[in-house]
């Protein structure tokens, strides 16, 4: 039996679950100006995934990089939700 697919899918599921609150907290405390950190994290993770020989490690690093990059768009959408009043923001006076 090959468990690699199951291991990778559980890892990706956990990554997505971890990034959801990270995006919310980052927008809440720092607004969406923190997006360059996510860009750098995504690029570094994807480049590292290209250099890792282990299949599971490479796949999880690639998924981590994609999660970082996807979070940039989610930060912008979270800001829009705050501006519409759907979600409260601590930083509303900063904008």
PDB file of C-alpha atoms in Angstrom:
ATOM      1  CA  UNK A   1       0.000   0.000   0.000  1.00  0.00           C
ATOM      2  CA  UNK A   2       1.157   3.498  -0.820  1.00  0.00           C
ATOM      3  CA  UNK A   3       0.388   6.114   1.831  1.00  0.00           C
ATOM      4  CA  UNK A   4       2.190   9.050   0.197  1.00  0.00           C
ATOM      5  CA  UNK A   5      -0.981  10.549  -1.271  1.00  0.00           C
ATOM      6  CA  UNK A   6      -2.784  10.297   2.048  1.00  0.00           C
ATOM      7  CA  UNK A   7       0.134  11.848   3.949  1.00  0.00           C
ATOM      8  CA  UNK A   8       0.408  14.720   1.474  1.00  0.00           C
ATOM      9  CA  UNK A   9      -3.332  15.380   1.464  1.00  0.00           C
ATOM     10  CA  UNK A  10      -3.500  15.472   5.271  1.00  0.00           C
ATOM     11  CA  UNK A  11      -0.518  17.848   5.305  1.00  0.00           C
ATOM     12  CA  UNK A  12      -2.150  20.145   2.745  1.00  0.00           C
ATOM     13  CA  UNK A  13      -5.417  20.066   4.663  1.00  0.00           C
ATOM     14  CA  UNK A  14      -3.584  21.109   7.839  1.00  0.00           C
ATOM     15  CA  UNK A  15      -1.715  23.874   6.003  1.00  0.00           C
ATOM     16  CA  UNK A  16      -4.966  25.333   4.693  1.00  0.00           C
ATOM     17  CA  UNK A  17      -6.474  25.103   8.167  1.00  0.00           C
ATOM     18  CA  UNK A  18      -3.504  26.911   9.696  1.00  0.00           C
ATOM     19  CA  UNK A  19      -3.392  29.671   7.082  1.00  0.00           C
ATOM     20  CA  UNK A  20      -7.052  30.635   7.477  1.00  0.00           C
ATOM     21  CA  UNK A  21      -6.638  32.135  10.977  1.00  0.00           C
ATOM     22  CA  UNK A  22      -3.194  33.506  10.079  1.00  0.00           C
ATOM     23  CA  UNK A  23      -4.709  35.618   7.304  1.00  0.00           C
ATOM     24  CA  UNK A  24      -7.484  36.857   9.575  1.00  0.00           C
ATOM     25  CA  UNK A  25      -5.085  37.781  12.385  1.00  0.00           C
ATOM     26  CA  UNK A  26      -2.583  39.443  10.037  1.00  0.00           C
ATOM     27  CA  UNK A  27      -5.296  41.609   8.484  1.00  0.00           C
ATOM     28  CA  UNK A  28      -6.719  42.401  11.916  1.00  0.00           C
ATOM     29  CA  UNK A  29      -3.420  43.513  13.445  1.00  0.00           C
ATOM     30  CA  UNK A  30      -1.397  44.743  10.440  1.00  0.00           C
ATOM     31  CA  UNK A  31      -3.990  45.386   7.671  1.00  0.00           C
ATOM     32  CA  UNK A  32      -3.177  44.036   4.226  1.00  0.00           C
ATOM     33  CA  UNK A  33       0.170  45.861   4.124  1.00  0.00           C
ATOM     34  CA  UNK A  34       1.841  42.654   5.287  1.00  0.00           C
ATOM     35  CA  UNK A  35       1.390  41.011   1.865  1.00  0.00           C
ATOM     36  CA  UNK A  36       5.116  41.255   0.913  1.00  0.00           C
ATOM     37  CA  UNK A  37       5.921  38.888   3.797  1.00  0.00           C
ATOM     38  CA  UNK A  38       3.554  36.339   2.266  1.00  0.00           C
ATOM     39  CA  UNK A  39       5.123  36.869  -1.167  1.00  0.00           C
ATOM     40  CA  UNK A  40       8.646  36.262   0.123  1.00  0.00           C
ATOM     41  CA  UNK A  41       7.504  33.245   2.140  1.00  0.00           C
ATOM     42  CA  UNK A  42       5.789  31.794  -0.917  1.00  0.00           C
ATOM     43  CA  UNK A  43       8.767  32.275  -3.212  1.00  0.00           C
ATOM     44  CA  UNK A  44      11.204  30.815  -0.686  1.00  0.00           C
ATOM     45  CA  UNK A  45       8.954  27.817   0.010  1.00  0.00           C
ATOM     46  CA  UNK A  46       8.474  27.057  -3.674  1.00  0.00           C
ATOM     47  CA  UNK A  47      12.196  27.370  -4.415  1.00  0.00           C
ATOM     48  CA  UNK A  48      12.983  25.075  -1.477  1.00  0.00           C
ATOM     49  CA  UNK A  49      10.436  22.558  -2.742  1.00  0.00           C
ATOM     50  CA  UNK A  50      12.402  22.352  -5.996  1.00  0.00           C
ATOM     51  CA  UNK A  51      15.580  21.448  -4.125  1.00  0.00           C
ATOM     52  CA  UNK A  52      14.225  18.820  -1.728  1.00  0.00           C
ATOM     53  CA  UNK A  53      14.669  15.203  -2.828  1.00  0.00           C
ATOM     54  CA  UNK A  54      12.008  13.784  -0.533  1.00  0.00           C
ATOM     55  CA  UNK A  55       8.648  13.527  -2.313  1.00  0.00           C
ATOM     56  CA  UNK A  56       6.511  14.297   0.723  1.00  0.00           C
ATOM     57  CA  UNK A  57       8.740  17.159   1.831  1.00  0.00           C
ATOM     58  CA  UNK A  58       8.821  18.659  -1.636  1.00  0.00           C
ATOM     59  CA  UNK A  59       5.049  18.408  -2.031  1.00  0.00           C
ATOM     60  CA  UNK A  60       4.397  19.954   1.378  1.00  0.00           C
ATOM     61  CA  UNK A  61       6.858  22.791   0.750  1.00  0.00           C
ATOM     62  CA  UNK A  62       5.171  23.441  -2.596  1.00  0.00           C
ATOM     63  CA  UNK A  63       1.783  23.480  -0.904  1.00  0.00           C
ATOM     64  CA  UNK A  64       3.167  25.808   1.766  1.00  0.00           C
ATOM     65  CA  UNK A  65       4.413  28.170  -0.941  1.00  0.00           C
ATOM     66  CA  UNK A  66       1.069  28.113  -2.715  1.00  0.00           C
ATOM     67  CA  UNK A  67      -0.703  28.758   0.594  1.00  0.00           C
ATOM     68  CA  UNK A  68       1.490  31.803   1.174  1.00  0.00           C
ATOM     69  CA  UNK A  69       0.766  33.117  -2.331  1.00  0.00           C
ATOM     70  CA  UNK A  70      -2.965  32.387  -2.104  1.00  0.00           C
ATOM     71  CA  UNK A  71      -3.059  34.256   1.198  1.00  0.00           C
ATOM     72  CA  UNK A  72      -2.076  37.492  -0.563  1.00  0.00           C
ATOM     73  CA  UNK A  73      -5.422  37.503  -2.349  1.00  0.00           C
ATOM     74  CA  UNK A  74      -7.202  36.457   0.818  1.00  0.00           C
ATOM     75  CA  UNK A  75      -5.670  39.418   2.672  1.00  0.00           C
ATOM     76  CA  UNK A  76      -7.125  41.775   0.055  1.00  0.00           C
ATOM     77  CA  UNK A  77     -10.524  40.082   0.273  1.00  0.00           C
ATOM     78  CA  UNK A  78     -10.427  40.217   4.074  1.00  0.00           C
ATOM     79  CA  UNK A  79      -9.763  43.968   3.869  1.00  0.00           C
ATOM     80  CA  UNK A  80     -12.800  44.352   1.614  1.00  0.00           C
ATOM     81  CA  UNK A  81     -14.955  42.397   4.062  1.00  0.00           C
ATOM     82  CA  UNK A  82     -13.799  44.704   6.856  1.00  0.00           C
ATOM     83  CA  UNK A  83     -14.540  47.806   4.758  1.00  0.00           C
ATOM     84  CA  UNK A  84     -18.050  46.528   4.048  1.00  0.00           C
ATOM     85  CA  UNK A  85     -18.580  46.032   7.766  1.00  0.00           C
ATOM     86  CA  UNK A  86     -18.978  42.276   7.552  1.00  0.00           C
ATOM     87  CA  UNK A  87     -16.017  41.751   9.902  1.00  0.00           C
ATOM     88  CA  UNK A  88     -14.766  44.026  12.675  1.00  0.00           C
ATOM     89  CA  UNK A  89     -11.319  45.548  12.444  1.00  0.00           C
ATOM     90  CA  UNK A  90      -9.058  46.827  15.170  1.00  0.00           C
ATOM     91  CA  UNK A  91      -7.116  48.822  12.581  1.00  0.00           C
ATOM     92  CA  UNK A  92     -10.017  50.687  10.977  1.00  0.00           C
ATOM     93  CA  UNK A  93      -8.672  53.998  12.271  1.00  0.00           C
ATOM     94  CA  UNK A  94      -5.321  53.371  10.506  1.00  0.00           C
ATOM     95  CA  UNK A  95      -6.855  53.376   7.039  1.00  0.00           C
TER      96      UNK A  95
END
